[in-house]
Amino acid sequence: MASPGIVRLMSDLWKDSLDGIHPTVDIETGEVTYPEAEARLDERDGLAFEVLETLTDQDRLHREFQEKQYICPQCEAKGMQYTSACPSCTSPETVRTERYRHAECGHEGIQEQFLDDEDGAVCPGCEMDLESLERLELDTIHFCENCDAISETVDHRLRCRECHLVIHPMRATERILYQYYLTDDGADWIGEQLTARESLVEMLENRTLRTETDTTVTDESGEQVPVHVYATDDLLDEDIVAAVHEQPDESDVRNLLSIAQDADAHAILVTTSGNIVGKDVDRFITDDRLTVLQLANGGTLQREYEIIADPTKRNSFVGRIANIFRSQTV
Ligand SMILES: [Zn+2]
Ligand SMILES: [Zn+2]
Ligand SMILES: [Zn+2]
């Protein structure tokens, strides 16, 4: 469920070393990235945006609107720009300018044409002395450099920076960019995950194991795989790979077992909710290379857990309490 990368990200948000996660838009390409999230997540966590949205769905983060981005329907470039366009020829080459009009005679022109040599104003149409420009009507017009058309209004368009397509905004794909912040639920959740991890490390160190938190182990293919905790028993020459999850599911159990097997280590799985999710998860849990522990009140770890079929249906679990006669605080 929660990878070491996600725990890293959430824990920095929780410890206030990170006040939120903000999108960055590349001015050249329009590409959106989340550098604060990417710096903390691992490559195997997938796209930062998808991780952030998942955490938002889980109410661990909440999001705030930052801006809306438009995507080109022709070349899929991001960040189309607003442009006004000539209503006659559709060119974006329009210039906004002011037009003066003498109401009495109807003469129209730009500011310079109404000014005389002595800082006064004269109408070039009827030659009336106007004293100042304030007696003239003023409006804004748009002059098209492409077709010379003068228009009172312009069309509102979006222009692609890549392929230069100019289109009506309705034809572009919209995308909203959000900033992400920790929620109270998220703070409780990460607090609990870190408590469980610290309890686990403490327990291992009390047994004189050397521990490393948020580290990596090398898997069978030589790749570095992030793990929550890695511990070495120098005396007995034995290693332990441990993971902490709120509600570990079958894939969490399988991943942990596979990493442990590659590292030739024993696996410890800590469930902070006391549950493990999955109908067929039994067959993995009974593996004797795996120990399942639950985070109990007061931060202690116990050998007790429940298997539930579906975490969204709390009342219909088919679970059992395993190892109940061996239940103990370790
Ligand atoms: Zn006039
Ligand atoms: Zn034009
Ligand atoms: Zn385009």
Short mmCIF file of C-alpha atoms and ligand atoms in Angstrom, two decimals:
data_model
loop_
_atom_site.label_atom_id
_atom_site.label_comp_id
_atom_site.label_asym_id
_atom_site.label_seq_id
_atom_site.Cartn_x
_atom_site.Cartn_y
_atom_site.Cartn_z
CA MET A 1 0.00 0.00 0.00
CA ALA A 2 2.32 2.69 1.06
CA SER A 3 5.78 2.39 -0.43
CA PRO A 4 8.90 3.79 1.28
CA GLY A 5 8.69 6.69 -1.21
CA ILE A 6 5.14 7.58 -0.18
CA VAL A 7 6.09 7.40 3.50
CA ARG A 8 9.05 9.73 2.75
CA LEU A 9 6.78 12.22 0.99
CA MET A 10 4.04 12.14 3.62
CA SER A 11 6.49 12.34 6.48
CA ASP A 12 8.11 15.51 5.08
CA LEU A 13 4.66 17.08 4.73
CA TRP A 14 3.91 16.06 8.30
CA LYS A 15 7.17 17.36 9.73
CA ASP A 16 6.63 20.75 8.05
CA SER A 17 9.84 20.50 6.09
CA LEU A 18 7.53 20.64 3.08
CA ASP A 19 4.52 22.98 3.23
CA GLY A 20 2.73 21.55 0.19
CA ILE A 21 3.24 20.14 -3.27
CA HIS A 22 3.05 22.57 -6.16
CA PRO A 23 2.91 21.90 -9.89
CA THR A 24 5.60 23.45 -12.07
CA VAL A 25 4.81 24.22 -15.68
CA ASP A 26 7.70 24.21 -18.15
CA ILE A 27 7.41 27.49 -20.05
CA GLU A 28 8.86 25.98 -23.22
CA THR A 29 6.97 22.70 -23.42
CA GLY A 30 4.00 23.27 -21.10
CA GLU A 31 4.82 20.02 -19.34
CA VAL A 32 3.61 19.80 -15.74
CA THR A 33 5.82 18.27 -13.05
CA TYR A 34 5.68 18.08 -9.25
CA PRO A 35 9.35 18.47 -8.28
CA GLU A 36 8.73 18.32 -4.52
CA ALA A 37 6.95 14.98 -4.89
CA GLU A 38 9.31 13.58 -7.52
CA ALA A 39 12.34 14.30 -5.31
CA ARG A 40 10.87 12.10 -2.57
CA LEU A 41 9.18 9.30 -4.51
CA ASP A 42 11.01 6.36 -6.03
CA GLU A 43 10.87 5.60 -9.72
CA ARG A 44 8.80 2.49 -9.08
CA ASP A 45 6.12 4.57 -7.34
CA GLY A 46 5.01 5.67 -10.82
CA LEU A 47 3.89 9.13 -11.93
CA ALA A 48 3.88 11.73 -9.14
CA PHE A 49 0.54 13.07 -10.35
CA GLU A 50 -1.09 9.65 -10.00
CA VAL A 51 0.38 9.10 -6.54
CA LEU A 52 -0.91 12.52 -5.43
CA GLU A 53 -4.38 11.82 -6.82
CA THR A 54 -4.50 8.42 -5.09
CA LEU A 55 -3.51 10.01 -1.77
CA THR A 56 -6.24 12.60 -2.36
CA ASP A 57 -8.82 9.85 -2.99
CA GLN A 58 -7.74 8.33 0.31
CA ASP A 59 -8.33 11.72 2.05
CA ARG A 60 -4.69 11.86 3.10
CA LEU A 61 -4.08 14.92 0.94
CA HIS A 62 -6.44 17.64 -0.15
CA ARG A 63 -6.00 19.65 -3.27
CA GLU A 64 -6.44 23.30 -4.15
CA PHE A 65 -6.97 24.79 -7.57
CA GLN A 66 -3.89 26.46 -9.02
CA GLU A 67 -4.64 26.97 -12.69
CA LYS A 68 -6.28 25.51 -15.74
CA GLN A 69 -4.24 24.32 -18.67
CA TYR A 70 -5.36 23.75 -22.24
CA ILE A 71 -4.00 20.93 -24.38
CA CYS A 72 -3.74 21.13 -28.19
CA PRO A 73 -6.13 18.68 -29.91
CA GLN A 74 -3.81 18.47 -32.93
CA CYS A 75 -0.37 17.76 -31.44
CA GLU A 76 -1.22 17.26 -27.72
CA ALA A 77 1.22 19.99 -26.63
CA LYS A 78 0.28 21.35 -23.22
CA GLY A 79 -0.28 24.93 -22.18
CA MET A 80 -2.00 26.59 -25.16
CA GLN A 81 -1.90 30.35 -24.92
CA TYR A 82 -4.74 32.80 -25.05
CA THR A 83 -4.80 35.00 -28.12
CA SER A 84 -7.25 37.43 -29.63
CA ALA A 85 -7.91 36.86 -33.34
CA CYS A 86 -9.22 38.91 -36.26
CA PRO A 87 -12.92 38.15 -36.88
CA SER A 88 -12.40 38.64 -40.64
CA CYS A 89 -9.35 36.49 -41.40
CA THR A 90 -8.85 34.59 -38.04
CA SER A 91 -5.21 35.79 -37.79
CA PRO A 92 -3.95 36.45 -34.22
CA GLU A 93 -2.01 39.46 -35.61
CA THR A 94 -4.42 42.09 -34.30
CA VAL A 95 -3.30 45.25 -32.51
CA ARG A 96 -5.48 47.01 -29.97
CA THR A 97 -5.56 50.77 -30.39
CA GLU A 98 -7.64 53.78 -29.39
CA ARG A 99 -9.93 55.54 -31.84
CA TYR A 100 -11.09 59.17 -31.37
CA ARG A 101 -14.33 60.43 -32.89
CA HIS A 102 -15.66 63.94 -33.23
CA ALA A 103 -19.39 63.48 -32.59
CA GLU A 104 -20.49 66.78 -34.30
CA CYS A 105 -19.01 65.92 -37.72
CA GLY A 106 -18.40 62.21 -37.38
CA HIS A 107 -14.66 62.39 -38.16
CA GLU A 108 -12.62 59.47 -36.81
CA GLY A 109 -8.87 59.12 -36.33
CA ILE A 110 -6.01 58.35 -33.96
CA GLN A 111 -4.89 60.74 -31.18
CA GLU A 112 -2.04 62.44 -33.12
CA GLN A 113 -4.39 63.54 -35.91
CA PHE A 114 -6.46 65.65 -33.49
CA LEU A 115 -3.54 67.46 -31.81
CA ASP A 116 -2.42 70.93 -33.02
CA ASP A 117 0.98 72.58 -32.62
CA GLU A 118 0.14 74.48 -29.40
CA ASP A 119 -0.94 71.62 -27.14
CA GLY A 120 -4.57 72.15 -28.10
CA ALA A 121 -6.87 70.03 -30.24
CA VAL A 122 -8.47 70.68 -33.61
CA CYS A 123 -10.76 68.41 -35.61
CA PRO A 124 -9.04 67.62 -38.93
CA GLY A 125 -12.48 66.91 -40.46
CA CYS A 126 -14.42 70.14 -39.75
CA GLU A 127 -11.49 72.21 -38.38
CA MET A 128 -13.41 73.08 -35.22
CA ASP A 129 -11.23 74.22 -32.29
CA LEU A 130 -11.76 71.58 -29.58
CA GLU A 131 -9.48 73.03 -26.86
CA SER A 132 -8.73 69.51 -25.59
CA LEU A 133 -9.12 65.85 -26.51
CA GLU A 134 -11.70 65.47 -23.77
CA ARG A 135 -14.45 66.70 -26.13
CA LEU A 136 -13.91 63.66 -28.34
CA GLU A 137 -15.51 60.24 -28.03
CA LEU A 138 -13.03 57.46 -27.43
CA ASP A 139 -13.30 53.77 -28.11
CA THR A 140 -11.00 50.79 -28.52
CA ILE A 141 -10.57 49.13 -31.88
CA HIS A 142 -8.55 46.24 -33.20
CA PHE A 143 -6.48 46.62 -36.32
CA CYS A 144 -5.50 43.46 -38.19
CA GLU A 145 -1.92 43.56 -39.51
CA ASN A 146 -2.75 40.60 -41.72
CA CYS A 147 -5.85 41.83 -43.62
CA ASP A 148 -6.04 45.54 -42.55
CA ALA A 149 -9.56 45.03 -41.18
CA ILE A 150 -10.63 47.27 -38.30
CA SER A 151 -13.04 45.67 -35.86
CA GLU A 152 -14.67 46.67 -32.60
CA THR A 153 -14.46 43.21 -31.09
CA VAL A 154 -12.06 40.31 -31.52
CA ASP A 155 -12.50 36.56 -31.32
CA HIS A 156 -11.13 34.75 -28.25
CA ARG A 157 -8.87 31.90 -29.29
CA LEU A 158 -6.17 29.55 -28.04
CA ARG A 159 -2.90 29.13 -29.89
CA CYS A 160 -0.63 26.11 -29.72
CA ARG A 161 3.03 26.94 -29.00
CA GLU A 162 4.15 23.85 -30.89
CA CYS A 163 2.08 23.53 -34.05
CA HIS A 164 0.64 27.10 -34.00
CA LEU A 165 -2.91 25.87 -34.40
CA VAL A 166 -5.42 28.60 -33.48
CA ILE A 167 -8.73 27.25 -32.22
CA HIS A 168 -11.87 28.10 -30.28
CA PRO A 169 -11.27 27.33 -26.55
CA MET A 170 -14.09 24.76 -26.59
CA ARG A 171 -12.02 22.59 -28.93
CA ALA A 172 -9.03 22.32 -26.56
CA THR A 173 -8.77 19.70 -23.83
CA GLU A 174 -8.88 21.24 -20.35
CA ARG A 175 -6.74 20.14 -17.44
CA ILE A 176 -6.82 21.59 -13.95
CA LEU A 177 -3.59 21.85 -11.99
CA TYR A 178 -3.76 21.43 -8.23
CA GLN A 179 -1.57 22.04 -5.22
CA TYR A 180 -1.66 19.29 -2.62
CA TYR A 181 -1.63 19.62 1.18
CA LEU A 182 -1.69 17.18 4.08
CA THR A 183 -5.11 16.56 5.67
CA ASP A 184 -5.76 15.76 9.35
CA ASP A 185 -6.46 12.16 8.30
CA GLY A 186 -3.17 12.12 6.40
CA ALA A 187 -1.31 13.45 9.45
CA ASP A 188 -2.85 10.74 11.67
CA TRP A 189 -2.05 8.12 9.09
CA ILE A 190 1.61 9.05 8.60
CA GLY A 191 2.04 9.50 12.35
CA GLU A 192 0.87 5.94 12.84
CA GLN A 193 3.04 4.53 10.04
CA LEU A 194 6.13 6.19 11.50
CA THR A 195 5.27 5.02 15.02
CA ALA A 196 5.00 1.46 13.75
CA ARG A 197 8.28 1.74 11.92
CA GLU A 198 10.05 3.20 14.95
CA SER A 199 8.61 0.49 17.23
CA LEU A 200 9.84 -2.12 14.83
CA VAL A 201 13.34 -0.61 14.67
CA GLU A 202 13.43 -0.34 18.46
CA MET A 203 12.36 -3.95 18.85
CA LEU A 204 15.04 -5.13 16.41
CA GLU A 205 17.73 -3.00 18.02
CA ASN A 206 16.77 -4.33 21.47
CA ARG A 207 17.61 -7.70 20.02
CA THR A 208 21.01 -6.28 18.98
CA LEU A 209 20.25 -6.26 15.26
CA ARG A 210 21.80 -3.55 13.12
CA THR A 211 18.97 -1.68 11.37
CA GLU A 212 18.64 0.67 8.45
CA THR A 213 15.42 2.60 7.89
CA ASP A 214 14.17 3.60 4.43
CA THR A 215 16.94 1.88 2.56
CA THR A 216 17.30 -0.41 -0.45
CA VAL A 217 18.18 -4.04 -1.07
CA THR A 218 19.40 -5.59 -4.28
CA ASP A 219 16.91 -7.93 -5.94
CA GLU A 220 17.59 -10.93 -8.15
CA SER A 221 17.99 -8.82 -11.30
CA GLY A 222 20.48 -6.52 -9.57
CA GLU A 223 18.00 -3.68 -9.15
CA GLN A 224 17.87 -1.59 -5.98
CA VAL A 225 14.48 -2.10 -4.34
CA PRO A 226 13.35 0.38 -1.65
CA VAL A 227 12.39 -1.21 1.68
CA HIS A 228 11.00 0.27 4.90
CA VAL A 229 13.48 -1.44 7.23
CA TYR A 230 16.46 -3.73 6.75
CA ALA A 231 18.11 -5.42 9.70
CA THR A 232 21.16 -7.63 10.12
CA ASP A 233 21.88 -10.03 12.93
CA ASP A 234 25.68 -10.13 12.88
CA LEU A 235 25.88 -12.89 15.47
CA LEU A 236 23.55 -15.33 13.75
CA ASP A 237 24.35 -14.02 10.27
CA GLU A 238 20.70 -13.49 9.45
CA ASP A 239 18.95 -10.63 7.67
CA ILE A 240 15.44 -9.23 7.98
CA VAL A 241 13.46 -7.21 5.47
CA ALA A 242 10.44 -5.44 6.98
CA ALA A 243 7.49 -3.50 5.62
CA VAL A 244 4.87 -1.38 7.38
CA HIS A 245 1.39 -0.96 5.91
CA GLU A 246 -1.96 0.19 7.19
CA GLN A 247 -3.89 -2.60 5.46
CA PRO A 248 -1.44 -4.82 3.62
CA ASP A 249 -2.99 -6.70 0.73
CA GLU A 250 -1.92 -9.72 -1.26
CA SER A 251 0.45 -7.76 -3.49
CA ASP A 252 2.15 -6.15 -0.47
CA VAL A 253 2.69 -9.61 1.04
CA ARG A 254 3.94 -11.07 -2.23
CA ASN A 255 6.30 -8.14 -2.88
CA LEU A 256 7.78 -8.40 0.58
CA LEU A 257 8.26 -12.16 0.27
CA SER A 258 9.89 -11.79 -3.11
CA ILE A 259 12.33 -9.11 -1.89
CA ALA A 260 13.09 -11.23 1.21
CA GLN A 261 13.74 -14.26 -0.95
CA ASP A 262 16.08 -12.33 -3.25
CA ALA A 263 17.94 -10.89 -0.25
CA ASP A 264 17.93 -14.28 1.48
CA ALA A 265 16.28 -12.63 4.47
CA HIS A 266 13.39 -13.24 6.82
CA ALA A 267 10.34 -11.02 6.23
CA ILE A 268 8.41 -9.03 8.83
CA LEU A 269 5.13 -7.44 7.89
CA VAL A 270 3.61 -4.87 10.25
CA THR A 271 -0.07 -4.03 9.86
CA THR A 272 -1.04 -0.83 11.68
CA SER A 273 -4.77 -1.56 11.35
CA GLY A 274 -4.40 -5.17 12.47
CA ASN A 275 -5.91 -6.28 9.16
CA ILE A 276 -4.59 -8.00 6.10
CA VAL A 277 -6.76 -7.75 3.01
CA GLY A 278 -7.48 -10.50 0.52
CA LYS A 279 -9.50 -13.67 0.14
CA ASP A 280 -6.54 -15.87 -0.71
CA VAL A 281 -3.88 -14.11 1.29
CA ASP A 282 -3.66 -17.05 3.76
CA ARG A 283 -1.43 -19.12 1.56
CA PHE A 284 1.26 -16.41 1.55
CA ILE A 285 0.97 -15.60 5.23
CA THR A 286 1.53 -19.17 6.32
CA ASP A 287 4.97 -19.00 4.68
CA ASP A 288 7.41 -19.62 7.54
CA ARG A 289 9.79 -16.99 6.18
CA LEU A 290 7.18 -14.37 7.14
CA THR A 291 6.20 -12.95 10.52
CA VAL A 292 3.12 -10.73 10.73
CA LEU A 293 2.89 -8.18 13.52
CA GLN A 294 0.18 -5.74 14.48
CA LEU A 295 0.71 -2.26 15.92
CA ALA A 296 -1.24 -2.30 19.19
CA ASN A 297 -2.17 0.51 21.55
CA GLY A 298 0.79 2.27 23.09
CA GLY A 299 2.95 1.52 20.06
CA THR A 300 3.70 -2.09 20.97
CA LEU A 301 3.90 -4.83 18.37
CA GLN A 302 1.88 -8.01 18.74
CA ARG A 303 1.68 -11.29 16.88
CA GLU A 304 -1.99 -10.97 16.07
CA TYR A 305 -3.91 -9.94 13.00
CA GLU A 306 -7.13 -10.46 11.12
CA ILE A 307 -7.72 -11.33 7.50
CA ILE A 308 -10.55 -9.44 5.85
CA ALA A 309 -11.88 -10.06 2.35
CA ASP A 310 -12.70 -6.49 1.40
CA PRO A 311 -11.71 -3.38 3.38
CA THR A 312 -14.74 -1.45 2.08
CA LYS A 313 -17.13 -4.00 3.66
CA ARG A 314 -16.06 -3.97 7.25
CA ASN A 315 -18.88 -6.21 8.50
CA SER A 316 -18.51 -9.05 6.09
CA PHE A 317 -15.00 -10.23 6.77
CA VAL A 318 -14.30 -13.90 6.61
CA GLY A 319 -11.25 -13.49 8.73
CA ARG A 320 -9.80 -15.33 11.57
CA ILE A 321 -7.35 -14.49 14.28
CA ALA A 322 -4.18 -16.32 13.54
CA ASN A 323 -1.59 -17.42 16.05
CA ILE A 324 -3.93 -16.43 18.82
CA PHE A 325 -2.46 -18.88 21.31
CA ARG A 326 0.95 -17.46 20.51
CA SER A 327 -0.29 -13.88 20.83
CA GLN A 328 2.31 -11.89 22.69
CA THR A 329 4.03 -8.58 22.80
CA VAL A 330 7.40 -8.91 21.17
ZN ZN B 1 -15.14 67.63 -36.72
ZN ZN B 2 -7.56 40.00 -40.45
ZN ZN B 3 -0.46 21.81 -31.42
#
